[in-house]
Amino acid sequence: MLGVTGACLGTAAAQVMGWSEEAGKSLAFLAAVAVGLVPLATRNAGPQQVREWTRLRSLSEELKSEVHVYLAHVVPYREADASRLLLERAERALADASDLAGHTVGLTPRRRALPLVTDVGSYLRLRVADQIAGYYRPRAAYMSRRGARVRRVELALAVGAALLGAASGAFGDEWPVAWIATVTTVAAAFTAHAAASRYAYQEMDFSRTAAELEGLTVRRAQAADPATDDAFVERCERVIAAQNQGWQAKWLGE
């Protein structure tokens, strides 16, 4: 956004300079400031920072999954030593990510009550149904809106560039020529942003995960059987984990 602002201000400065030197210099100064702030604004969004954030998010989801399985009292948490096993698994996960501990220095964890999951029935309501209605479907809709918004902006910029080109050719004015390059640059920036944000991929991934969990829920309702509790919870967690691993691989692979 700062780069786009700098490009627009720089073009405006060149256009205004002939009419008002003071205004032109002011715009040029603001353009330089905007461009100069770009490295500061993006220093925490480099590849290493993204990888570390992604691993932290992965750790969080892994621990959340273990807690829900434990509260549902299914394999491997059916035995009397379930609490000890949960602690061991949590400690192992934290040890594997010990190099990320520096990111938590100075942070105070917010205390939260445990989910009110006590069996597979409450697991279905509070874990699976909540994930579908409270996360996956809303996120898919959000990504769809963001993608549509970017496409509208890209179309508007393309139309704007075409109009500027037509004005320059028809009337012989020079000022539209400079703005054509700027508008093209802004359009390219929006396209790059959309590609980096992966709106279409994320919409598809959230929708697919919700559909898979809904399918498991329907089949469970049609043939509820305590003997299949372990397998049902395991399949649900596998679907959720697959979604998490998918976006992790997508981000880390860039």
Short mmCIF file of C-alpha atoms in Angstrom, two decimals:
data_model
loop_
_atom_site.label_atom_id
_atom_site.label_comp_id
_atom_site.label_asym_id
_atom_site.label_seq_id
_atom_site.Cartn_x
_atom_site.Cartn_y
_atom_site.Cartn_z
CA MET A 1 0.00 0.00 0.00
CA LEU A 2 2.84 2.40 0.80
CA GLY A 3 4.50 1.63 -2.53
CA VAL A 4 1.26 2.35 -4.39
CA THR A 5 0.81 5.58 -2.44
CA GLY A 6 4.38 6.62 -3.23
CA ALA A 7 3.90 5.96 -6.95
CA CYS A 8 0.70 8.00 -7.07
CA LEU A 9 2.19 10.88 -5.09
CA GLY A 10 5.31 10.88 -7.26
CA THR A 11 3.28 11.11 -10.45
CA ALA A 12 1.08 13.82 -8.94
CA ALA A 13 4.19 15.77 -7.89
CA ALA A 14 5.51 15.77 -11.45
CA GLN A 15 2.13 16.92 -12.76
CA VAL A 16 1.64 19.67 -10.17
CA MET A 17 5.20 21.04 -10.24
CA GLY A 18 4.48 23.14 -13.33
CA TRP A 19 1.53 24.83 -11.65
CA SER A 20 2.84 25.17 -8.11
CA GLU A 21 6.43 24.43 -7.20
CA GLU A 22 5.62 24.41 -3.49
CA ALA A 23 2.77 21.91 -3.89
CA GLY A 24 4.88 19.77 -6.20
CA LYS A 25 7.76 19.63 -3.74
CA SER A 26 5.36 18.76 -0.92
CA LEU A 27 3.93 15.87 -2.90
CA ALA A 28 7.43 14.72 -3.87
CA PHE A 29 8.44 14.77 -0.20
CA LEU A 30 5.40 12.70 0.78
CA ALA A 31 6.15 10.26 -2.04
CA ALA A 32 9.72 9.83 -0.79
CA VAL A 33 8.48 9.26 2.77
CA ALA A 34 5.96 6.64 1.62
CA VAL A 35 8.55 4.75 -0.41
CA GLY A 36 11.09 5.02 2.41
CA LEU A 37 8.67 3.44 4.87
CA VAL A 38 8.16 0.33 2.72
CA PRO A 39 11.17 -1.59 4.14
CA LEU A 40 10.06 -0.79 7.70
CA ALA A 41 6.50 -1.93 7.03
CA THR A 42 7.61 -5.23 5.48
CA ARG A 43 10.51 -6.16 7.76
CA ASN A 44 8.28 -8.50 9.80
CA ALA A 45 6.81 -10.15 6.73
CA GLY A 46 9.93 -11.75 5.28
CA PRO A 47 10.24 -15.47 4.46
CA GLN A 48 11.83 -16.34 7.82
CA GLN A 49 9.16 -14.49 9.80
CA VAL A 50 6.40 -16.17 7.79
CA ARG A 51 7.93 -19.60 8.38
CA GLU A 52 8.18 -19.02 12.11
CA TRP A 53 4.64 -17.65 12.36
CA THR A 54 3.38 -20.66 10.40
CA ARG A 55 5.15 -23.08 12.71
CA LEU A 56 3.71 -21.34 15.77
CA ARG A 57 0.24 -21.59 14.29
CA SER A 58 0.85 -25.27 13.53
CA LEU A 59 1.92 -25.90 17.12
CA SER A 60 -1.20 -24.18 18.41
CA GLU A 61 -3.46 -26.31 16.22
CA GLU A 62 -1.65 -29.50 17.23
CA LEU A 63 -2.13 -28.78 20.93
CA LYS A 64 -5.78 -27.84 20.37
CA SER A 65 -6.38 -31.13 18.58
CA GLU A 66 -4.81 -33.16 21.38
CA VAL A 67 -6.93 -31.40 24.01
CA HIS A 68 -10.19 -32.08 22.16
CA VAL A 69 -9.35 -35.76 21.65
CA TYR A 70 -8.42 -36.03 25.33
CA LEU A 71 -11.68 -34.43 26.46
CA ALA A 72 -13.70 -36.73 24.19
CA HIS A 73 -12.15 -39.75 25.97
CA VAL A 74 -11.27 -41.66 22.83
CA VAL A 75 -8.08 -43.44 21.81
CA PRO A 76 -5.38 -42.83 22.90
CA TYR A 77 -6.96 -41.20 25.96
CA ARG A 78 -9.21 -43.99 27.20
CA GLU A 79 -6.88 -45.29 29.89
CA ALA A 80 -6.45 -44.09 33.48
CA ASP A 81 -3.14 -42.40 32.63
CA ALA A 82 -4.74 -40.19 29.96
CA SER A 83 -3.68 -36.96 31.69
CA ARG A 84 -0.07 -38.09 31.86
CA LEU A 85 -0.12 -39.04 28.17
CA LEU A 86 -1.57 -35.65 27.21
CA LEU A 87 1.14 -33.87 29.18
CA GLU A 88 3.85 -35.98 27.54
CA ARG A 89 2.55 -35.25 24.06
CA ALA A 90 2.25 -31.54 24.77
CA GLU A 91 5.78 -31.42 26.17
CA ARG A 92 7.11 -33.25 23.13
CA ALA A 93 5.37 -30.84 20.75
CA LEU A 94 6.74 -27.85 22.66
CA ALA A 95 10.24 -29.35 22.68
CA ASP A 96 10.14 -29.80 18.91
CA ALA A 97 9.38 -26.09 18.55
CA SER A 98 11.73 -24.88 21.30
CA ASP A 99 13.60 -22.65 18.84
CA LEU A 100 10.47 -20.50 18.61
CA ALA A 101 10.35 -19.76 22.33
CA GLY A 102 11.86 -16.32 21.78
CA HIS A 103 8.63 -15.19 20.13
CA THR A 104 6.75 -15.70 23.41
CA VAL A 105 9.08 -13.66 25.62
CA GLY A 106 7.16 -10.91 27.36
CA LEU A 107 3.77 -12.39 26.48
CA THR A 108 1.25 -13.43 29.11
CA PRO A 109 -1.04 -16.24 27.97
CA ARG A 110 -4.72 -15.44 28.22
CA ARG A 111 -6.45 -17.89 30.51
CA ARG A 112 -9.36 -19.68 28.89
CA ALA A 113 -11.78 -22.29 30.15
CA LEU A 114 -11.47 -25.71 28.57
CA PRO A 115 -14.06 -26.60 25.92
CA LEU A 116 -17.08 -28.28 27.51
CA VAL A 117 -16.35 -31.51 25.67
CA THR A 118 -16.99 -34.63 27.74
CA ASP A 119 -17.81 -37.29 25.16
CA VAL A 120 -18.15 -37.83 21.42
CA GLY A 121 -21.58 -36.18 21.30
CA SER A 122 -20.32 -32.93 22.80
CA TYR A 123 -17.17 -33.24 20.67
CA LEU A 124 -19.38 -33.30 17.59
CA ARG A 125 -21.25 -30.16 18.69
CA LEU A 126 -18.42 -28.12 20.16
CA ARG A 127 -15.52 -29.13 17.95
CA VAL A 128 -16.81 -30.24 14.56
CA ALA A 129 -20.03 -28.20 14.23
CA ASP A 130 -18.34 -25.10 15.66
CA GLN A 131 -15.45 -25.42 13.22
CA ILE A 132 -17.86 -25.69 10.30
CA ALA A 133 -20.29 -22.90 11.24
CA GLY A 134 -17.93 -20.66 13.17
CA TYR A 135 -14.75 -20.89 11.12
CA TYR A 136 -14.60 -22.77 7.81
CA ARG A 137 -17.82 -21.47 6.21
CA PRO A 138 -17.31 -17.85 7.34
CA ARG A 139 -13.67 -17.90 6.21
CA ALA A 140 -14.64 -19.30 2.81
CA ALA A 141 -17.22 -16.52 2.40
CA TYR A 142 -14.67 -13.91 3.51
CA MET A 143 -12.07 -15.12 1.00
CA SER A 144 -14.71 -15.08 -1.73
CA ARG A 145 -15.57 -11.46 -0.94
CA ARG A 146 -11.92 -10.42 -0.83
CA GLY A 147 -11.20 -12.12 -4.14
CA ALA A 148 -14.22 -10.48 -5.78
CA ARG A 149 -13.16 -7.08 -4.41
CA VAL A 150 -9.66 -7.42 -5.84
CA ARG A 151 -11.08 -8.43 -9.23
CA ARG A 152 -13.33 -5.35 -9.25
CA VAL A 153 -10.37 -3.10 -8.44
CA GLU A 154 -8.29 -4.73 -11.18
CA LEU A 155 -11.11 -4.17 -13.68
CA ALA A 156 -11.53 -0.53 -12.63
CA LEU A 157 -7.81 0.11 -13.00
CA ALA A 158 -7.74 -1.55 -16.42
CA VAL A 159 -10.65 0.61 -17.55
CA GLY A 160 -8.93 3.68 -16.10
CA ALA A 161 -5.71 2.94 -17.98
CA ALA A 162 -7.67 2.46 -21.21
CA LEU A 163 -9.50 5.76 -20.75
CA LEU A 164 -6.24 7.58 -20.05
CA GLY A 165 -4.71 6.08 -23.16
CA ALA A 166 -7.72 7.12 -25.23
CA ALA A 167 -7.60 10.66 -23.80
CA SER A 168 -3.91 10.98 -24.57
CA GLY A 169 -4.37 9.79 -28.13
CA ALA A 170 -7.51 11.78 -28.85
CA PHE A 171 -6.56 15.11 -27.30
CA GLY A 172 -2.77 14.98 -27.48
CA ASP A 173 -2.40 15.75 -23.79
CA GLU A 174 0.80 14.62 -22.11
CA TRP A 175 -0.40 14.30 -18.52
CA PRO A 176 -2.42 11.08 -19.10
CA VAL A 177 0.71 9.31 -20.34
CA ALA A 178 2.42 9.53 -16.95
CA TRP A 179 -0.70 8.30 -15.19
CA ILE A 180 -1.01 5.30 -17.52
CA ALA A 181 2.29 3.95 -16.19
CA THR A 182 1.24 4.64 -12.60
CA VAL A 183 -2.16 2.99 -12.98
CA THR A 184 -0.51 -0.01 -14.63
CA THR A 185 1.92 -0.25 -11.70
CA VAL A 186 -0.94 -0.08 -9.21
CA ALA A 187 -2.85 -2.78 -11.11
CA ALA A 188 0.22 -5.01 -11.07
CA ALA A 189 0.57 -4.44 -7.32
CA PHE A 190 -3.05 -5.49 -6.73
CA THR A 191 -2.59 -8.57 -8.89
CA ALA A 192 0.55 -9.53 -6.97
CA HIS A 193 -1.27 -8.97 -3.67
CA ALA A 194 -4.13 -11.21 -4.75
CA ALA A 195 -1.71 -13.93 -5.83
CA ALA A 196 0.23 -13.71 -2.55
CA SER A 197 -2.97 -13.77 -0.48
CA ARG A 198 -4.22 -16.86 -2.35
CA TYR A 199 -7.87 -15.89 -1.97
CA ALA A 200 -9.17 -18.43 -4.49
CA TYR A 201 -7.11 -21.27 -3.00
CA GLN A 202 -8.16 -20.43 0.55
CA GLU A 203 -11.84 -20.18 -0.41
CA MET A 204 -11.66 -23.62 -2.04
CA ASP A 205 -9.73 -25.13 0.88
CA PHE A 206 -12.08 -23.83 3.58
CA SER A 207 -15.15 -24.93 1.58
CA ARG A 208 -13.71 -28.39 0.95
CA THR A 209 -12.86 -28.92 4.61
CA ALA A 210 -16.34 -27.82 5.72
CA ALA A 211 -17.94 -30.18 3.21
CA GLU A 212 -15.82 -33.12 4.39
CA LEU A 213 -16.69 -32.49 8.03
CA GLU A 214 -20.38 -32.10 7.14
CA GLY A 215 -20.24 -35.44 5.35
CA LEU A 216 -18.73 -37.13 8.41
CA THR A 217 -21.38 -35.51 10.60
CA VAL A 218 -24.25 -36.76 8.41
CA ARG A 219 -22.89 -40.29 8.29
CA ARG A 220 -22.41 -40.24 12.06
CA ALA A 221 -26.02 -39.14 12.61
CA GLN A 222 -27.31 -41.91 10.35
CA ALA A 223 -25.30 -44.66 12.02
CA ALA A 224 -24.22 -43.57 15.49
CA ASP A 225 -22.36 -46.42 17.14
CA PRO A 226 -20.20 -46.18 20.29
CA ALA A 227 -17.94 -48.81 18.76
CA THR A 228 -16.93 -46.34 16.06
CA ASP A 229 -16.29 -43.36 18.36
CA ASP A 230 -12.52 -43.65 18.09
CA ALA A 231 -12.56 -43.88 14.30
CA PHE A 232 -15.02 -40.97 13.96
CA VAL A 233 -12.96 -38.57 16.08
CA GLU A 234 -9.77 -39.70 14.37
CA ARG A 235 -11.25 -39.00 10.92
CA CYS A 236 -12.51 -35.57 11.96
CA GLU A 237 -9.13 -34.58 13.38
CA ARG A 238 -7.43 -35.90 10.26
CA VAL A 239 -9.61 -33.67 8.06
CA ILE A 240 -8.88 -30.63 10.24
CA ALA A 241 -5.17 -31.46 10.31
CA ALA A 242 -5.11 -31.86 6.52
CA GLN A 243 -6.48 -28.35 6.12
CA ASN A 244 -3.89 -26.96 8.53
CA GLN A 245 -1.06 -28.84 6.83
CA GLY A 246 -2.29 -27.70 3.43
CA TRP A 247 -2.04 -23.99 4.14
CA GLN A 248 1.23 -24.52 5.99
CA ALA A 249 2.75 -26.22 2.96
CA LYS A 250 1.35 -23.50 0.70
CA TRP A 251 2.88 -20.69 2.77
CA LEU A 252 6.18 -22.44 3.45
CA GLY A 253 6.55 -23.52 -0.17
CA GLU A 254 6.65 -19.95 -1.44
#
